[in-house]
CSV table of C-alpha atoms and ligand atoms in Angstrom, one decimal:
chain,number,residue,atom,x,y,z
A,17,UNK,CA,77.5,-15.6,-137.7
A,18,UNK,CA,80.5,-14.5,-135.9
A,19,UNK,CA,81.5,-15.5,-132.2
A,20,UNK,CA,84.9,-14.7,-130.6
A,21,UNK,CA,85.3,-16.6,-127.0
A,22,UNK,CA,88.1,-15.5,-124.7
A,23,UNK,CA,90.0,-14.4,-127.9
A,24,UNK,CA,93.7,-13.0,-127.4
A,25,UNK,CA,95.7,-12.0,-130.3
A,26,UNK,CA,99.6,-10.9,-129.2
A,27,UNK,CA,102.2,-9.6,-131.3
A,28,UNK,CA,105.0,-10.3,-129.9
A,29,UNK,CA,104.9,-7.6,-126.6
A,30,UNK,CA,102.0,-6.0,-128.2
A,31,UNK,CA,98.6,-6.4,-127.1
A,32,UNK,CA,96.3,-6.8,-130.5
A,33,UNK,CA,92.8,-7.9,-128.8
A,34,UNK,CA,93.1,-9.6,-125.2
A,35,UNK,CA,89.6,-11.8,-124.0
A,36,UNK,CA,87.9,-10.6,-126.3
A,37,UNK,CA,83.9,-12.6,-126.3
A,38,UNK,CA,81.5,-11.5,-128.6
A,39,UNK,CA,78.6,-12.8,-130.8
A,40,UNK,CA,77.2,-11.3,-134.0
A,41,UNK,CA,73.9,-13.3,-135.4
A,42,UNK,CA,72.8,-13.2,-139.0
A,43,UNK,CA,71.4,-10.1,-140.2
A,44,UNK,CA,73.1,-7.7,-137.5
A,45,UNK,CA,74.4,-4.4,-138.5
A,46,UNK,CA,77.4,-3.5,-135.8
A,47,UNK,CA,79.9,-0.9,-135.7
A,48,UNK,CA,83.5,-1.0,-134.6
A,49,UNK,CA,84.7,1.8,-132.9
A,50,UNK,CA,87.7,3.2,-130.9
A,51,UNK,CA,90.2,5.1,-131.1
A,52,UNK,CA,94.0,4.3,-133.4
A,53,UNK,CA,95.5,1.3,-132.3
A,54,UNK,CA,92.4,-0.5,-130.3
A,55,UNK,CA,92.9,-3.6,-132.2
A,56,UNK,CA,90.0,-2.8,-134.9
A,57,UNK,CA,92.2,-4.3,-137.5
A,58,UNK,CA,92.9,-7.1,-135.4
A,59,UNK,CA,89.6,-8.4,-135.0
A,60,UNK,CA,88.9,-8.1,-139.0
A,61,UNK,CA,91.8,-9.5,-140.1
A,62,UNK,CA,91.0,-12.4,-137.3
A,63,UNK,CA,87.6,-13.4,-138.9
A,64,UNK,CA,89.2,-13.6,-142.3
A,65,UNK,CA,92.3,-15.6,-140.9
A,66,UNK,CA,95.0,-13.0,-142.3
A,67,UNK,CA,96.3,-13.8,-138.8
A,68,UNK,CA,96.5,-16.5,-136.3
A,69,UNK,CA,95.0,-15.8,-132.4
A,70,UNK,CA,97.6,-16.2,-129.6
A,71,UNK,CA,94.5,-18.2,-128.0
A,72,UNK,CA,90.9,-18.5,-127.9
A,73,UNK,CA,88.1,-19.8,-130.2
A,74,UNK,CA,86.4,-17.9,-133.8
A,75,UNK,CA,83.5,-19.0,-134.9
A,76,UNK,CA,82.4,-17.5,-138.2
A,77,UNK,CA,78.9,-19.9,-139.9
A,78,UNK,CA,79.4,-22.0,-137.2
A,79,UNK,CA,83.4,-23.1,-138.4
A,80,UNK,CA,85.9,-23.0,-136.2
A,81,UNK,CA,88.6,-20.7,-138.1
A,82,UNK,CA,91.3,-21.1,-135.2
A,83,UNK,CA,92.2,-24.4,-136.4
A,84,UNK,CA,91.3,-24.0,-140.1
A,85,UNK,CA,93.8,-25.5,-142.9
A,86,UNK,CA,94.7,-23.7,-145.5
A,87,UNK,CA,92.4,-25.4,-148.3
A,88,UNK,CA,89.3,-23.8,-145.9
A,89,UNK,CA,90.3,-20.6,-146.5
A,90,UNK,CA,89.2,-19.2,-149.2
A,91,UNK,CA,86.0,-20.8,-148.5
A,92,UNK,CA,85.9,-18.7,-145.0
A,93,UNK,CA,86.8,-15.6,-147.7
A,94,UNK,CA,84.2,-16.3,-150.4
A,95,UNK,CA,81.3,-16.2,-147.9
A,96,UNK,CA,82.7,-12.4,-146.6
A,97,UNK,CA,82.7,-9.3,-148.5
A,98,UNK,CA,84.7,-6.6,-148.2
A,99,UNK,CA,85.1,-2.8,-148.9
A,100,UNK,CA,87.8,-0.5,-147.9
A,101,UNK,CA,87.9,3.4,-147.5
A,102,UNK,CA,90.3,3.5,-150.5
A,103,UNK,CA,87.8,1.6,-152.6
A,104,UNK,CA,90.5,-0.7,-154.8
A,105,UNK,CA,89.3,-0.5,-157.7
A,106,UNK,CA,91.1,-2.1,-160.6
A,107,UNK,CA,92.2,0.9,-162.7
A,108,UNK,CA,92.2,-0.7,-166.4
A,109,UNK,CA,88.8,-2.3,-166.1
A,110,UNK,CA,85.7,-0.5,-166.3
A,111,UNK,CA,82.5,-0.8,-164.1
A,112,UNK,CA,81.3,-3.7,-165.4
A,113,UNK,CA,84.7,-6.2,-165.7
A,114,UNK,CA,85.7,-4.7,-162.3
A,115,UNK,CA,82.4,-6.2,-160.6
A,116,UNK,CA,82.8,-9.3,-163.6
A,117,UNK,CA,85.8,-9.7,-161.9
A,118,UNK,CA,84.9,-10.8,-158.7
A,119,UNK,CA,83.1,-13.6,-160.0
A,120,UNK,CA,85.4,-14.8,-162.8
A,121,UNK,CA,87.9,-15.3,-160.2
A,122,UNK,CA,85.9,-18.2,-158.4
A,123,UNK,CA,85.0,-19.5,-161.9
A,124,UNK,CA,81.2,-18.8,-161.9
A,125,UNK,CA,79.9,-19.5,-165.2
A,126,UNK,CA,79.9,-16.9,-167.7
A,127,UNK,CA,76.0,-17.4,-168.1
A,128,UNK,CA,75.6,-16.4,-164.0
A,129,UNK,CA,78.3,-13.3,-164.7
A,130,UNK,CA,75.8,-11.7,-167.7
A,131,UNK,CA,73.0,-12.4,-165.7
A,132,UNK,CA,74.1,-11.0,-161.7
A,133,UNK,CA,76.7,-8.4,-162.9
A,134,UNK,CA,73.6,-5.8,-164.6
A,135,UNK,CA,71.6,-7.0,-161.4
A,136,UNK,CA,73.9,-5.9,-158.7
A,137,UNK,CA,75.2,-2.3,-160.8
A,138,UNK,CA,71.5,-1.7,-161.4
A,139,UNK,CA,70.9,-2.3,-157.2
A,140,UNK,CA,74.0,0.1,-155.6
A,141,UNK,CA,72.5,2.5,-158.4
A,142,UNK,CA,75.4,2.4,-160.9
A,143,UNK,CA,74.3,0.9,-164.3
A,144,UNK,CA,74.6,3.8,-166.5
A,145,UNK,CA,78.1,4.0,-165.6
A,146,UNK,CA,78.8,0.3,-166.0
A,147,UNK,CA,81.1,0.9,-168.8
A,148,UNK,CA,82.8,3.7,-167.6
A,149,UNK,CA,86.5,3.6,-166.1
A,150,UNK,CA,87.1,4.4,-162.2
A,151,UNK,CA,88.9,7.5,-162.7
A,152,UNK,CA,85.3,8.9,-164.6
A,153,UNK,CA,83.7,8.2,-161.6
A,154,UNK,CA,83.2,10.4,-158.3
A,155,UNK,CA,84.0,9.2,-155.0
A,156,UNK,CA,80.8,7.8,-154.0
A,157,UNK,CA,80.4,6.1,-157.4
A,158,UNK,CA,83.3,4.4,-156.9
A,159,UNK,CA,82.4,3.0,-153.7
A,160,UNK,CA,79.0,1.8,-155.0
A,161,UNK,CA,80.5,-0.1,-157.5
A,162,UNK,CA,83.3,-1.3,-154.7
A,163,UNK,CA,80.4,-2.6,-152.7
A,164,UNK,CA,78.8,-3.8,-156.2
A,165,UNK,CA,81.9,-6.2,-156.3
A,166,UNK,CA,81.6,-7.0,-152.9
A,167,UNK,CA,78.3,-8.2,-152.9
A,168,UNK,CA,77.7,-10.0,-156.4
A,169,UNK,CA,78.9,-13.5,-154.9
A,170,UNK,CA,76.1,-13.1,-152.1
A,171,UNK,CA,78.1,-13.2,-149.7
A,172,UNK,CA,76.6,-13.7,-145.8
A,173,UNK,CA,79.0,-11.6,-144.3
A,174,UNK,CA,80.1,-8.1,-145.2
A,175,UNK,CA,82.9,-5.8,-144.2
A,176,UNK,CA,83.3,-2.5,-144.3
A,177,UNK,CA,86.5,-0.7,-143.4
A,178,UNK,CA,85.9,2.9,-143.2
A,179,UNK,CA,83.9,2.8,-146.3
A,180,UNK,CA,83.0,6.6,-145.8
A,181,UNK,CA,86.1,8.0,-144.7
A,182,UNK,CA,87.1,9.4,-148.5
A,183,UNK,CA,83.7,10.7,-149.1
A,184,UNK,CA,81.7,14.4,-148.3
A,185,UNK,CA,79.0,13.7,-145.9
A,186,UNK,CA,75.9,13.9,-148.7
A,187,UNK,CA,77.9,11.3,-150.0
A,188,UNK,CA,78.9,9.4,-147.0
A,189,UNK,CA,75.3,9.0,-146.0
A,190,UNK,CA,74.0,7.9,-149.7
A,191,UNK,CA,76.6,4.8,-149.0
A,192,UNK,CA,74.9,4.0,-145.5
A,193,UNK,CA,71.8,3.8,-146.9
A,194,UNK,CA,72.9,1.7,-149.3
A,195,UNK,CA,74.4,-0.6,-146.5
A,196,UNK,CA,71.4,-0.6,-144.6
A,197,UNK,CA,69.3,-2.0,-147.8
A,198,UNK,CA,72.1,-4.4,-148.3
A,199,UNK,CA,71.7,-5.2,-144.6
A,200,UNK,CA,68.0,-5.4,-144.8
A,201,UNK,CA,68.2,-8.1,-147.7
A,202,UNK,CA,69.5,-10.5,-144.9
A,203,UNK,CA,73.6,-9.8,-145.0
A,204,UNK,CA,75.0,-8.8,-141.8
A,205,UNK,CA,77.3,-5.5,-141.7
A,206,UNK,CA,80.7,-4.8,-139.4
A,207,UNK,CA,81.3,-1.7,-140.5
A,208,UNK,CA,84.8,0.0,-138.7
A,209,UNK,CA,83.8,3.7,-138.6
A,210,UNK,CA,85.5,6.8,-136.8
A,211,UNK,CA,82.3,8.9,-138.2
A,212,UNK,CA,80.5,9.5,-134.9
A,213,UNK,CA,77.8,11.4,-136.8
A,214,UNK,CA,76.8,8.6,-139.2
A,215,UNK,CA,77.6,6.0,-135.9
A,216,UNK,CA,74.8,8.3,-133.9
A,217,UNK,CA,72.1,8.7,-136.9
A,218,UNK,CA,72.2,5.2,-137.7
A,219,UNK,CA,70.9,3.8,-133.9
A,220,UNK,CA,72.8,0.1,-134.7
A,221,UNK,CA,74.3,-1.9,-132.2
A,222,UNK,CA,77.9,-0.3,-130.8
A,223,UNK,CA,80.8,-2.5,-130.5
A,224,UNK,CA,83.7,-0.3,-128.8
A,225,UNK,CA,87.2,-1.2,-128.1
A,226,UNK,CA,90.5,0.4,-126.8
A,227,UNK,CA,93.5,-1.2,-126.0
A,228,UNK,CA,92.6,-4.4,-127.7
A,229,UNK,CA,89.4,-5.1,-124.8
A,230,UNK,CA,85.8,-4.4,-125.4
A,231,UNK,CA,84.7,-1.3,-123.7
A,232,UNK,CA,81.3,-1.3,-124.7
A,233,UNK,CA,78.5,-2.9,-126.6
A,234,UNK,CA,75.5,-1.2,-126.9
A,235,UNK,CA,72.8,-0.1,-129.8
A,236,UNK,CA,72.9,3.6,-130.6
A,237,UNK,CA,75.2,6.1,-129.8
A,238,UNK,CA,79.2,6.0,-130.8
A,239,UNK,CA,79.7,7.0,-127.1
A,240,UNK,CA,83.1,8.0,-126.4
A,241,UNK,CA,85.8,11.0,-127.3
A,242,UNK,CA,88.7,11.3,-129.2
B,537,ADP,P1,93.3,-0.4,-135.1
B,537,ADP,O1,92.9,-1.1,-136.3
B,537,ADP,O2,92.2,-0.2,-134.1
B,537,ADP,O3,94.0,0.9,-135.3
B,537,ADP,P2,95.2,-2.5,-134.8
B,537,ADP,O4,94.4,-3.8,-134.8
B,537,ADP,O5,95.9,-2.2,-136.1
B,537,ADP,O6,94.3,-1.3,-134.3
B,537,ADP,O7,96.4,-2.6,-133.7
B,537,ADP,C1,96.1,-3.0,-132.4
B,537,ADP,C2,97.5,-3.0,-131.7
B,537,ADP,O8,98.3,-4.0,-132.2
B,537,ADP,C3,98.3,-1.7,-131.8
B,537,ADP,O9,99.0,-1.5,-130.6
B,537,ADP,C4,99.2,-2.0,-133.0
B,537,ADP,O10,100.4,-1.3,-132.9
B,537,ADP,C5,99.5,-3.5,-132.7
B,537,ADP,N1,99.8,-4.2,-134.0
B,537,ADP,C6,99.0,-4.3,-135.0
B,537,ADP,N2,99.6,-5.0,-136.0
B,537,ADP,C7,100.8,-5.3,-135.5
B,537,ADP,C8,101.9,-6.0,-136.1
B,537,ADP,N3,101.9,-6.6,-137.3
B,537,ADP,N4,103.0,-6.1,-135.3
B,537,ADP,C9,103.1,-5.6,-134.1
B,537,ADP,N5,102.1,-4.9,-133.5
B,537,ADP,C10,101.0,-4.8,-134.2
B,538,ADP,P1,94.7,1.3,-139.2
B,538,ADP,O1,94.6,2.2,-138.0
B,538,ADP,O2,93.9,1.9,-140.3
B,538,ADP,O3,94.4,-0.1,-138.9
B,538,ADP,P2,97.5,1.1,-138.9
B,538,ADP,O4,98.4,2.3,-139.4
B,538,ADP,O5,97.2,1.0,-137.5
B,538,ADP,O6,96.2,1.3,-139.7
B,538,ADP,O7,98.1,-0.2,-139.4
B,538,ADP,C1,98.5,-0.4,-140.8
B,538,ADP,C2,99.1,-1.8,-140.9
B,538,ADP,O8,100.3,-1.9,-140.1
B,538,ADP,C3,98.2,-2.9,-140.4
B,538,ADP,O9,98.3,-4.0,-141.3
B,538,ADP,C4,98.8,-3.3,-139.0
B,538,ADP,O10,98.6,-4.6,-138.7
B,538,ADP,C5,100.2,-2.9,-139.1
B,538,ADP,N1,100.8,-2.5,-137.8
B,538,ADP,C6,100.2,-1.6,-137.0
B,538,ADP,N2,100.9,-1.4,-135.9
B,538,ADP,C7,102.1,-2.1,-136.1
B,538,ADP,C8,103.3,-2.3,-135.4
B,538,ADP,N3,103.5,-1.8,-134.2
B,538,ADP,N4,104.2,-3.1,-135.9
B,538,ADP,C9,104.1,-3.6,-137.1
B,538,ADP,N5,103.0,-3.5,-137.9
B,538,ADP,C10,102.0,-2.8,-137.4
């Protein structure tokens, strides 16, 4: 799904990732770790080509995104979701348009909208709020329907950035098990966590990195200090 060989990504004298190799397949579910400033931002904003690598190759389904043109791009982006810690909702829509939203923009037809929108609120566990606004929501609602808008154009991959860090832990741990059954339906998961408890209950695969280098990559345990 993913593969970064010999990656480097400088910015100017800083160091963002340096040969970085990794592979993800389909259907993983891997955690970034490390401490501020390891270069977890790098490597997401790589995969969606926010940023170009210094040198090496990114595969993401198989495409080269190194030497993408511009027209790809939003073809990379509509085949990855994403959801953020601060969840980005759009303030003056409710539930429903916010999710609506998502696939209005790559002009699905209204038909498909009607039909997936109830679908995916009714799966993350949100339809009785679908015509609420997201200030009459809770935190953790808020991120369901974030991930709601995330997932309704199926996308292959998903990222999440911190998706707990704004929430209790009851909460926090609600949203990974909604991640793992999102995971389980076939879409592979980077999730960039500093949560070592939810990183340790979890028992997925461990990608770690500090100063822009992979220091480990191991299932289970989050594994180092900060
Ligand atoms: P993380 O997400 O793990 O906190 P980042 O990927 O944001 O780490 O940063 C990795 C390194 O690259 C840090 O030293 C950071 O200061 C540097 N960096 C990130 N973005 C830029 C930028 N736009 N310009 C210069 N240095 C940057
Ligand atoms: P995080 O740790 O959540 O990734 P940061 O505070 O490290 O957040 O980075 C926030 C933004 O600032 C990112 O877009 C990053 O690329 C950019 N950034 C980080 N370090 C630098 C830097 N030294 N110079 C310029 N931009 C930077």
């Amino acid at each position: 799904m993913i593969v970064f060989d010999n990656v480097t990504k400088y910015y100017k004298s800083n160091v963002g990732l340096e040969k970085v190799s990794v592979r993800i397949n389909k259907g993983d579910f891997v955690f970034l770790v490390g401490p501020s400033g390891a270069g977890k931002s790098t490597f997401i904003k790589l995969i969606l080509k926010e940023i170009d690598a210094t040198s090496g190759s990114i595969k993401v389904r198989g495409r080269e995104v190194t030497t993408m043109s511009n027209r790809q791009v939003p073809i990379l982006r509509r085949n990855i979701g994403i959801v953020f810690q601060d969840f980005r909702l759009l303030p003056k829509k409710t539930v429903y348009e916010n999710v609506a939203f998502a696939m209005e923009i790559i002009h699905q037809p209204k038909k498909l909208i009607k039909k997936y929108v109830p679908q995916v609120l009714s799966m993350v566990g949100i339809a009785s709020k679908a015509n609420k606004y997201p200030d009459e929501l809770s935190a953790g609602e808020q991120q369901r329907v974030a991930i709601a808008r995330a997932i309704v154009n199926r996308p292959r991959i998903l990222i999440a950035d911190e998706p707990t860090g704004n929430l209790d832990p009851d909460t926090a741990w609600e949203i990974m098990q909604l991640l793992d059954q999102i995971n389980k339906r076939g879409t592979t998961i980077l999730m960039v966590t500093h949560a070592k408890d939810i990183v340790d209950k979890m028992g997925k695969r461990v990608i770690a990195i500090e100063k822009g280098r992979i220091v480990r990559d191991e299932f289970g345990l989050y594994g180092y200090a900060e």
